[in-house]
């Protein structure tokens, strides 16, 4: 019988990041997807794109599509704007860093949950064996 562990932790998605940023900045989710240019909405959107690029494996095009069909160049611009603002605005930087820490914690929790499953443990053992093969394994394979 297979041992399956159910967890509430999932891999980080763009939707997860969007909801987290909306909650953090008290911005309605639907406003994040609209074309509004209000500063607080724009900054929340840009931070969300920045975090989505950093914490997901999605393409820039896919990230843009999650924000009302925006272009990949908009995502590039948003990421650059966030980096620039972090260099000049310490309060902005603190906000972004706090969100990054929350996401890093979620990602670590998801990885730990995955390792608890049978498939996760086997994958971990394979990666570890590749990184650090046991002594004498070449002799045993080559005879």
CSV table of N, CA and C in Angstrom, one decimal:
chain,number,residue,atom,x,y,z
A,1,UNK,N,0.8,-1.2,0.0
A,1,UNK,CA,0.0,0.0,0.0
A,1,UNK,C,0.9,1.2,0.0
A,2,UNK,N,0.5,2.2,-0.8
A,2,UNK,CA,1.3,3.4,-0.9
A,2,UNK,C,1.0,4.4,0.2
A,3,UNK,N,2.0,5.0,0.7
A,3,UNK,CA,1.8,6.0,1.7
A,3,UNK,C,1.8,7.4,1.1
A,4,UNK,N,0.6,8.0,1.1
A,4,UNK,CA,0.4,9.3,0.5
A,4,UNK,C,0.1,10.3,1.6
A,5,UNK,N,0.8,11.4,1.6
A,5,UNK,CA,0.6,12.5,2.6
A,5,UNK,C,-0.1,13.6,1.9
A,6,UNK,N,-1.2,14.0,2.4
A,6,UNK,CA,-1.9,15.2,1.8
A,6,UNK,C,-1.4,16.4,2.5
A,7,UNK,N,-1.1,17.4,1.7
A,7,UNK,CA,-0.6,18.7,2.3
A,7,UNK,C,-1.4,19.8,1.7
A,8,UNK,N,-1.5,20.9,2.4
A,8,UNK,CA,-2.2,22.1,1.9
A,8,UNK,C,-1.2,23.0,1.2
A,9,UNK,N,0.1,22.7,1.3
A,9,UNK,CA,1.1,23.5,0.6
A,9,UNK,C,1.2,23.0,-0.8
A,10,UNK,N,1.2,24.0,-1.7
A,10,UNK,CA,1.4,23.7,-3.1
A,10,UNK,C,2.5,24.5,-3.7
A,11,UNK,N,2.9,24.2,-4.9
A,11,UNK,CA,3.9,25.0,-5.5
A,11,UNK,C,3.4,26.4,-5.7
A,12,UNK,N,4.3,27.4,-5.7
A,12,UNK,CA,4.0,28.8,-5.8
A,12,UNK,C,3.5,29.1,-7.2
A,13,UNK,N,2.4,29.7,-7.3
A,13,UNK,CA,1.8,30.0,-8.6
A,13,UNK,C,1.7,31.6,-8.7
A,14,UNK,N,1.5,32.0,-9.9
A,14,UNK,CA,1.2,33.5,-10.1
A,14,UNK,C,0.0,33.9,-9.3
A,15,UNK,N,-1.0,33.1,-9.3
A,15,UNK,CA,-2.2,33.4,-8.6
A,15,UNK,C,-2.0,33.6,-7.1
A,16,UNK,N,-1.2,32.7,-6.6
A,16,UNK,CA,-0.8,32.7,-5.2
A,16,UNK,C,-0.1,34.1,-4.8
A,17,UNK,N,0.8,34.4,-5.7
A,17,UNK,CA,1.6,35.7,-5.5
A,17,UNK,C,0.7,36.9,-5.6
A,18,UNK,N,-0.2,36.8,-6.6
A,18,UNK,CA,-1.2,37.9,-6.8
A,18,UNK,C,-2.0,38.1,-5.5
A,19,UNK,N,-2.6,37.0,-5.0
A,19,UNK,CA,-3.4,37.1,-3.8
A,19,UNK,C,-2.6,37.6,-2.6
A,20,UNK,N,-1.4,37.2,-2.5
A,20,UNK,CA,-0.6,37.6,-1.3
A,20,UNK,C,-0.2,39.1,-1.4
A,21,UNK,N,0.1,39.6,-2.6
A,21,UNK,CA,0.4,41.0,-2.7
A,21,UNK,C,-0.8,41.8,-2.5
A,22,UNK,N,-2.0,41.4,-3.1
A,22,UNK,CA,-3.2,42.1,-2.9
A,22,UNK,C,-3.6,42.3,-1.4
A,23,UNK,N,-3.4,41.2,-0.7
A,23,UNK,CA,-3.7,41.2,0.8
A,23,UNK,C,-2.7,42.1,1.5
A,24,UNK,N,-1.4,42.0,1.1
A,24,UNK,CA,-0.4,42.8,1.8
A,24,UNK,C,-0.6,44.3,1.6
A,25,UNK,N,-1.0,44.7,0.4
A,25,UNK,CA,-1.2,46.2,0.1
A,25,UNK,C,-2.6,46.6,0.2
A,26,UNK,N,-3.5,45.7,0.6
A,26,UNK,CA,-4.9,45.9,0.7
A,26,UNK,C,-5.5,46.5,-0.7
A,27,UNK,N,-5.2,45.8,-1.7
A,27,UNK,CA,-5.6,46.2,-3.1
A,27,UNK,C,-6.6,45.1,-3.6
A,28,UNK,N,-7.7,45.5,-4.1
A,28,UNK,CA,-8.6,44.4,-4.6
A,28,UNK,C,-8.0,43.7,-5.8
A,29,UNK,N,-8.2,42.4,-5.8
A,29,UNK,CA,-7.6,41.5,-6.8
A,29,UNK,C,-7.9,41.9,-8.2
A,30,UNK,N,-9.2,42.3,-8.5
A,30,UNK,CA,-9.6,42.7,-9.8
A,30,UNK,C,-8.9,43.9,-10.3
A,31,UNK,N,-8.6,44.8,-9.4
A,31,UNK,CA,-7.9,46.1,-9.8
A,31,UNK,C,-6.5,45.8,-10.3
A,32,UNK,N,-5.9,44.7,-9.8
A,32,UNK,CA,-4.5,44.3,-10.2
A,32,UNK,C,-4.5,44.0,-11.7
A,33,UNK,N,-5.6,43.4,-12.2
A,33,UNK,CA,-5.7,43.0,-13.5
A,33,UNK,C,-6.2,44.1,-14.5
A,34,UNK,N,-6.7,45.2,-14.0
A,34,UNK,CA,-7.2,46.2,-14.8
A,34,UNK,C,-6.1,47.1,-15.3
A,35,UNK,N,-6.5,48.0,-16.2
A,35,UNK,CA,-5.6,49.0,-16.9
A,35,UNK,C,-5.3,50.2,-16.0
A,36,UNK,N,-5.8,50.3,-14.8
A,36,UNK,CA,-5.7,51.5,-14.0
A,36,UNK,C,-4.2,51.9,-13.8
A,37,UNK,N,-4.0,53.2,-13.7
A,37,UNK,CA,-2.7,53.7,-13.5
A,37,UNK,C,-2.5,54.4,-12.2
A,38,UNK,N,-3.4,54.1,-11.2
A,38,UNK,CA,-3.2,54.6,-9.9
A,38,UNK,C,-2.0,54.1,-9.3
A,39,UNK,N,-1.2,55.0,-8.7
A,39,UNK,CA,0.1,54.6,-8.2
A,39,UNK,C,0.2,53.3,-7.3
A,40,UNK,N,-0.8,53.3,-6.3
A,40,UNK,CA,-0.7,52.1,-5.4
A,40,UNK,C,-1.1,50.8,-6.1
A,41,UNK,N,-1.9,50.9,-7.1
A,41,UNK,CA,-2.3,49.7,-7.9
A,41,UNK,C,-1.1,49.3,-8.8
A,42,UNK,N,-0.5,50.3,-9.5
A,42,UNK,CA,0.6,50.1,-10.4
A,42,UNK,C,1.8,49.4,-9.7
A,43,UNK,N,2.1,50.0,-8.5
A,43,UNK,CA,3.2,49.4,-7.7
A,43,UNK,C,3.0,48.0,-7.3
A,44,UNK,N,1.7,47.7,-6.8
A,44,UNK,CA,1.4,46.4,-6.4
A,44,UNK,C,1.5,45.4,-7.6
A,45,UNK,N,1.0,45.9,-8.8
A,45,UNK,CA,1.1,45.0,-10.0
A,45,UNK,C,2.6,44.8,-10.4
A,46,UNK,N,3.4,45.8,-10.3
A,46,UNK,CA,4.8,45.7,-10.7
A,46,UNK,C,5.5,44.7,-9.7
A,47,UNK,N,5.2,44.9,-8.4
A,47,UNK,CA,5.9,44.0,-7.5
A,47,UNK,C,5.4,42.6,-7.7
A,48,UNK,N,4.2,42.4,-8.0
A,48,UNK,CA,3.7,41.0,-8.3
A,48,UNK,C,4.3,40.4,-9.5
A,49,UNK,N,4.5,41.2,-10.5
A,49,UNK,CA,5.2,40.7,-11.7
A,49,UNK,C,6.7,40.3,-11.4
A,50,UNK,N,7.3,41.2,-10.6
A,50,UNK,CA,8.7,41.0,-10.2
A,50,UNK,C,8.8,39.7,-9.4
A,51,UNK,N,7.9,39.5,-8.5
A,51,UNK,CA,7.9,38.3,-7.6
A,51,UNK,C,7.6,37.0,-8.5
A,52,UNK,N,6.7,37.2,-9.4
A,52,UNK,CA,6.3,36.0,-10.3
A,52,UNK,C,7.5,35.6,-11.1
A,53,UNK,N,8.2,36.5,-11.6
A,53,UNK,CA,9.4,36.2,-12.4
A,53,UNK,C,10.5,35.5,-11.5
A,54,UNK,N,10.6,36.0,-10.3
A,54,UNK,CA,11.6,35.4,-9.4
A,54,UNK,C,11.2,34.0,-8.8
A,55,UNK,N,9.9,33.8,-8.5
A,55,UNK,CA,9.5,32.6,-7.8
A,55,UNK,C,8.8,31.6,-8.6
A,56,UNK,N,8.6,31.8,-9.9
A,56,UNK,CA,7.9,30.8,-10.7
A,56,UNK,C,8.8,30.5,-11.9
A,57,UNK,N,8.5,29.5,-12.6
A,57,UNK,CA,9.2,29.1,-13.8
A,57,UNK,C,8.5,29.6,-15.1
A,58,UNK,N,7.5,30.4,-14.9
A,58,UNK,CA,6.7,30.9,-16.0
A,58,UNK,C,7.4,31.8,-16.9
A,59,UNK,N,7.1,31.8,-18.2
A,59,UNK,CA,7.7,32.8,-19.1
A,59,UNK,C,7.2,34.2,-18.9
A,60,UNK,N,7.9,35.2,-19.4
A,60,UNK,CA,7.4,36.5,-19.3
A,60,UNK,C,6.0,36.7,-19.9
A,61,UNK,N,5.8,36.0,-21.1
A,61,UNK,CA,4.6,36.1,-21.8
A,61,UNK,C,3.4,35.6,-20.9
A,62,UNK,N,3.7,34.4,-20.2
A,62,UNK,CA,2.7,33.8,-19.4
A,62,UNK,C,2.4,34.7,-18.2
A,63,UNK,N,3.4,35.3,-17.6
A,63,UNK,CA,3.2,36.2,-16.5
A,63,UNK,C,2.3,37.4,-16.9
A,64,UNK,N,2.6,38.0,-18.1
A,64,UNK,CA,1.9,39.1,-18.6
A,64,UNK,C,0.4,38.7,-18.8
A,65,UNK,N,0.2,37.5,-19.3
A,65,UNK,CA,-1.2,37.1,-19.6
A,65,UNK,C,-2.0,37.0,-18.3
A,66,UNK,N,-1.4,36.7,-17.2
A,66,UNK,CA,-2.1,36.7,-15.9
A,66,UNK,C,-2.4,38.1,-15.3
A,67,UNK,N,-2.0,39.1,-16.0
A,67,UNK,CA,-2.3,40.5,-15.6
A,67,UNK,C,-3.1,41.2,-16.7
A,68,UNK,N,-4.1,40.6,-17.1
A,68,UNK,CA,-5.0,41.2,-18.1
A,68,UNK,C,-4.5,41.2,-19.5
A,69,UNK,N,-3.6,40.3,-19.8
A,69,UNK,CA,-3.1,40.2,-21.2
A,69,UNK,C,-2.0,41.1,-21.5
A,70,UNK,N,-1.3,41.5,-20.5
A,70,UNK,CA,-0.2,42.4,-20.8
A,70,UNK,C,1.0,41.7,-21.5
A,71,UNK,N,1.8,42.6,-22.2
A,71,UNK,CA,2.9,42.1,-23.1
A,71,UNK,C,4.0,41.7,-22.2
A,72,UNK,N,4.9,40.9,-22.7
A,72,UNK,CA,6.1,40.4,-22.0
A,72,UNK,C,7.0,41.6,-21.7
A,73,UNK,N,7.0,42.6,-22.6
A,73,UNK,CA,7.9,43.8,-22.3
A,73,UNK,C,7.4,44.6,-21.1
A,74,UNK,N,6.1,44.5,-20.9
A,74,UNK,CA,5.6,45.2,-19.7
A,74,UNK,C,6.1,44.5,-18.4
A,75,UNK,N,6.2,43.2,-18.5
A,75,UNK,CA,6.8,42.5,-17.3
A,75,UNK,C,8.3,42.8,-17.1
A,76,UNK,N,9.0,42.9,-18.2
A,76,UNK,CA,10.4,43.4,-18.1
A,76,UNK,C,10.5,44.7,-17.5
A,77,UNK,N,9.7,45.7,-18.0
A,77,UNK,CA,9.7,47.0,-17.5
A,77,UNK,C,9.3,47.1,-16.0
A,78,UNK,N,8.3,46.3,-15.6
A,78,UNK,CA,7.9,46.2,-14.2
A,78,UNK,C,9.1,45.7,-13.3
A,79,UNK,N,9.8,44.7,-13.7
A,79,UNK,CA,10.9,44.1,-13.0
A,79,UNK,C,12.0,45.1,-12.8
A,80,UNK,N,12.3,45.9,-13.9
A,80,UNK,CA,13.3,46.9,-13.8
A,80,UNK,C,12.9,48.0,-12.9
A,81,UNK,N,11.7,48.4,-13.0
A,81,UNK,CA,11.2,49.5,-12.1
A,81,UNK,C,11.3,49.1,-10.7
A,82,UNK,N,10.9,47.9,-10.3
A,82,UNK,CA,11.0,47.4,-8.9
A,82,UNK,C,12.4,47.4,-8.5
A,83,UNK,N,13.3,47.0,-9.3
A,83,UNK,CA,14.7,47.0,-8.9
A,83,UNK,C,15.2,48.4,-8.7
A,84,UNK,N,14.9,49.3,-9.6
A,84,UNK,CA,15.3,50.7,-9.4
A,84,UNK,C,14.7,51.3,-8.1
A,85,UNK,N,13.4,51.1,-7.9
A,85,UNK,CA,12.8,51.7,-6.7
A,85,UNK,C,13.4,51.1,-5.4
A,86,UNK,N,13.8,49.8,-5.5
A,86,UNK,CA,14.4,49.2,-4.3
A,86,UNK,C,15.7,49.9,-4.0
A,87,UNK,N,16.4,50.3,-5.0
A,87,UNK,CA,17.7,51.0,-4.8
A,87,UNK,C,17.5,52.4,-4.2
A,88,UNK,N,16.4,53.1,-4.4
A,88,UNK,CA,16.2,54.4,-4.0
A,88,UNK,C,15.2,54.6,-2.9
A,89,UNK,N,14.3,53.7,-2.6
A,89,UNK,CA,13.3,53.9,-1.6
A,89,UNK,C,13.3,52.7,-0.6
A,90,UNK,N,13.8,53.1,0.6
A,90,UNK,CA,14.0,52.0,1.6
A,90,UNK,C,12.7,51.4,2.1
A,91,UNK,N,11.6,52.2,2.2
A,91,UNK,CA,10.3,51.6,2.6
A,91,UNK,C,9.8,50.6,1.5
A,92,UNK,N,9.9,51.0,0.3
A,92,UNK,CA,9.6,50.1,-0.8
A,92,UNK,C,10.4,48.8,-0.8
A,93,UNK,N,11.7,49.0,-0.5
A,93,UNK,CA,12.5,47.8,-0.5
A,93,UNK,C,12.1,46.9,0.7
A,94,UNK,N,11.8,47.4,1.8
A,94,UNK,CA,11.4,46.6,3.0
A,94,UNK,C,10.1,45.8,2.6
A,95,UNK,N,9.2,46.5,1.9
A,95,UNK,CA,7.9,45.8,1.6
A,95,UNK,C,8.2,44.6,0.6
A,96,UNK,N,9.1,44.9,-0.4
A,96,UNK,CA,9.4,43.8,-1.3
A,96,UNK,C,10.1,42.7,-0.6
A,97,UNK,N,11.1,43.0,0.2
A,97,UNK,CA,11.8,42.0,0.9
A,97,UNK,C,10.9,41.2,1.8
A,98,UNK,N,10.0,41.8,2.5
A,98,UNK,CA,9.1,41.1,3.4
A,98,UNK,C,8.2,40.1,2.5
A,99,UNK,N,7.8,40.5,1.4
A,99,UNK,CA,7.0,39.6,0.5
A,99,UNK,C,7.9,38.5,0.0
A,100,UNK,N,9.1,38.8,-0.3
A,100,UNK,CA,10.1,37.8,-0.8
A,100,UNK,C,10.3,36.7,0.3
A,101,UNK,N,10.4,37.2,1.5
A,101,UNK,CA,10.6,36.2,2.7
A,101,UNK,C,9.4,35.3,2.8
A,102,UNK,N,8.2,35.9,2.7
A,102,UNK,CA,7.0,35.1,2.9
A,102,UNK,C,6.9,34.0,1.8
A,103,UNK,N,7.3,34.4,0.5
A,103,UNK,CA,7.2,33.5,-0.6
A,103,UNK,C,8.3,32.4,-0.4
A,104,UNK,N,9.5,32.8,0.0
A,104,UNK,CA,10.6,31.9,0.2
A,104,UNK,C,10.2,30.8,1.3
A,105,UNK,N,9.5,31.3,2.3
A,105,UNK,CA,9.0,30.4,3.4
A,105,UNK,C,8.0,29.4,2.8
A,106,UNK,N,7.0,29.9,2.0
A,106,UNK,CA,6.0,29.1,1.3
A,106,UNK,C,6.7,28.0,0.4
A,107,UNK,N,7.7,28.5,-0.3
A,107,UNK,CA,8.4,27.6,-1.2
A,107,UNK,C,9.1,26.5,-0.4
A,108,UNK,N,9.8,26.9,0.7
A,108,UNK,CA,10.4,25.9,1.5
A,108,UNK,C,9.5,24.9,2.1
A,109,UNK,N,8.3,25.4,2.5
A,109,UNK,CA,7.3,24.5,3.1
A,109,UNK,C,6.7,23.5,2.0
A,110,UNK,N,6.6,24.0,0.8
A,110,UNK,CA,6.1,23.2,-0.3
A,110,UNK,C,7.1,22.1,-0.6
A,111,UNK,N,8.4,22.5,-0.6
A,111,UNK,CA,9.5,21.5,-0.9
A,111,UNK,C,9.5,20.4,0.2
A,112,UNK,N,9.4,20.9,1.4
A,112,UNK,CA,9.4,19.9,2.6
A,112,UNK,C,8.2,19.0,2.5
A,113,UNK,N,7.1,19.5,2.1
A,113,UNK,CA,5.9,18.6,2.0
A,113,UNK,C,6.1,17.6,0.8
A,114,UNK,N,6.7,18.1,-0.2
A,114,UNK,CA,7.0,17.2,-1.4
A,114,UNK,C,7.9,16.1,-1.0
A,115,UNK,N,8.9,16.4,-0.2
A,115,UNK,CA,9.9,15.4,0.3
A,115,UNK,C,9.2,14.3,1.2
A,116,UNK,N,8.1,14.6,1.8
A,116,UNK,CA,7.4,13.7,2.6
A,116,UNK,C,6.7,12.6,1.8
A,117,UNK,N,6.5,12.8,0.5
A,117,UNK,CA,5.9,11.8,-0.3
A,117,UNK,C,6.9,10.8,-0.8
A,118,UNK,N,6.5,9.6,-1.2
A,118,UNK,CA,7.4,8.6,-1.6
A,118,UNK,C,8.1,9.0,-2.8
A,119,UNK,N,7.5,9.6,-3.8
A,119,UNK,CA,8.1,10.1,-5.0
A,119,UNK,C,9.2,11.2,-4.7
A,120,UNK,N,8.8,12.1,-3.8
A,120,UNK,CA,9.8,13.1,-3.4
A,120,UNK,C,11.0,12.5,-2.8
A,121,UNK,N,10.9,11.6,-1.9
A,121,UNK,CA,12.0,10.9,-1.3
A,121,UNK,C,12.9,10.2,-2.3
A,122,UNK,N,12.3,9.5,-3.2
A,122,UNK,CA,13.1,8.8,-4.3
A,122,UNK,C,13.8,9.8,-5.1
A,123,UNK,N,13.2,10.9,-5.5
A,123,UNK,CA,13.9,11.9,-6.3
A,123,UNK,C,15.0,12.6,-5.6
A,124,UNK,N,14.8,12.8,-4.3
A,124,UNK,CA,15.9,13.4,-3.4
A,124,UNK,C,17.1,12.4,-3.4
A,125,UNK,N,16.8,11.1,-3.2
A,125,UNK,CA,17.9,10.1,-3.1
A,125,UNK,C,18.7,10.1,-4.5
A,126,UNK,N,17.9,10.2,-5.6
A,126,UNK,CA,18.6,10.1,-6.9
A,126,UNK,C,19.5,11.4,-7.1
A,127,UNK,N,19.0,12.5,-6.7
A,127,UNK,CA,19.8,13.8,-6.9
A,127,UNK,C,21.0,13.7,-6.0
A,128,UNK,N,20.9,13.2,-4.7
A,128,UNK,CA,22.0,13.1,-3.8
A,128,UNK,C,23.0,12.1,-4.3
A,129,UNK,N,22.5,11.0,-4.9
A,129,UNK,CA,23.5,10.0,-5.4
A,129,UNK,C,24.3,10.5,-6.6
A,130,UNK,N,23.6,11.3,-7.5
A,130,UNK,CA,24.3,11.9,-8.6
A,130,UNK,C,25.3,12.9,-8.1
A,131,UNK,N,25.0,13.7,-7.1
A,131,UNK,CA,25.9,14.7,-6.6
A,131,UNK,C,27.0,14.0,-5.8
A,132,UNK,N,26.8,13.0,-5.0
A,132,UNK,CA,27.8,12.3,-4.2
A,132,UNK,C,27.6,10.8,-4.3
A,133,UNK,N,28.2,10.2,-5.4
A,133,UNK,CA,28.1,8.8,-5.6
A,133,UNK,C,28.8,8.1,-4.5
A,134,UNK,N,28.3,6.9,-4.1
A,134,UNK,CA,29.0,6.1,-3.1
A,134,UNK,C,30.4,5.7,-3.5
A,135,UNK,N,31.3,5.5,-2.5
A,135,UNK,CA,32.6,5.0,-2.8
A,135,UNK,C,32.6,3.7,-3.4
A,136,UNK,N,33.5,3.5,-4.4
A,136,UNK,CA,33.6,2.2,-5.1
A,136,UNK,C,32.5,1.8,-6.1
A,137,UNK,N,31.6,2.8,-6.4
A,137,UNK,CA,30.5,2.4,-7.3
A,137,UNK,C,31.0,2.1,-8.7
A,138,UNK,N,32.1,2.8,-9.1
A,138,UNK,CA,32.6,2.5,-10.5
A,138,UNK,C,33.1,1.1,-10.6
A,139,UNK,N,33.9,0.6,-9.5
A,139,UNK,CA,34.4,-0.8,-9.5
A,139,UNK,C,33.2,-1.8,-9.6
A,140,UNK,N,32.2,-1.5,-8.8
A,140,UNK,CA,31.0,-2.4,-8.8
A,140,UNK,C,30.3,-2.5,-10.2
A,141,UNK,N,30.3,-1.3,-10.9
A,141,UNK,CA,29.6,-1.3,-12.2
A,141,UNK,C,30.5,-1.9,-13.2
A,142,UNK,N,31.8,-1.5,-13.2
A,142,UNK,CA,32.7,-2.0,-14.3
A,142,UNK,C,33.2,-3.4,-14.0
A,143,UNK,N,33.1,-3.8,-12.8
A,143,UNK,CA,33.5,-5.2,-12.5
A,143,UNK,C,34.9,-5.3,-12.2
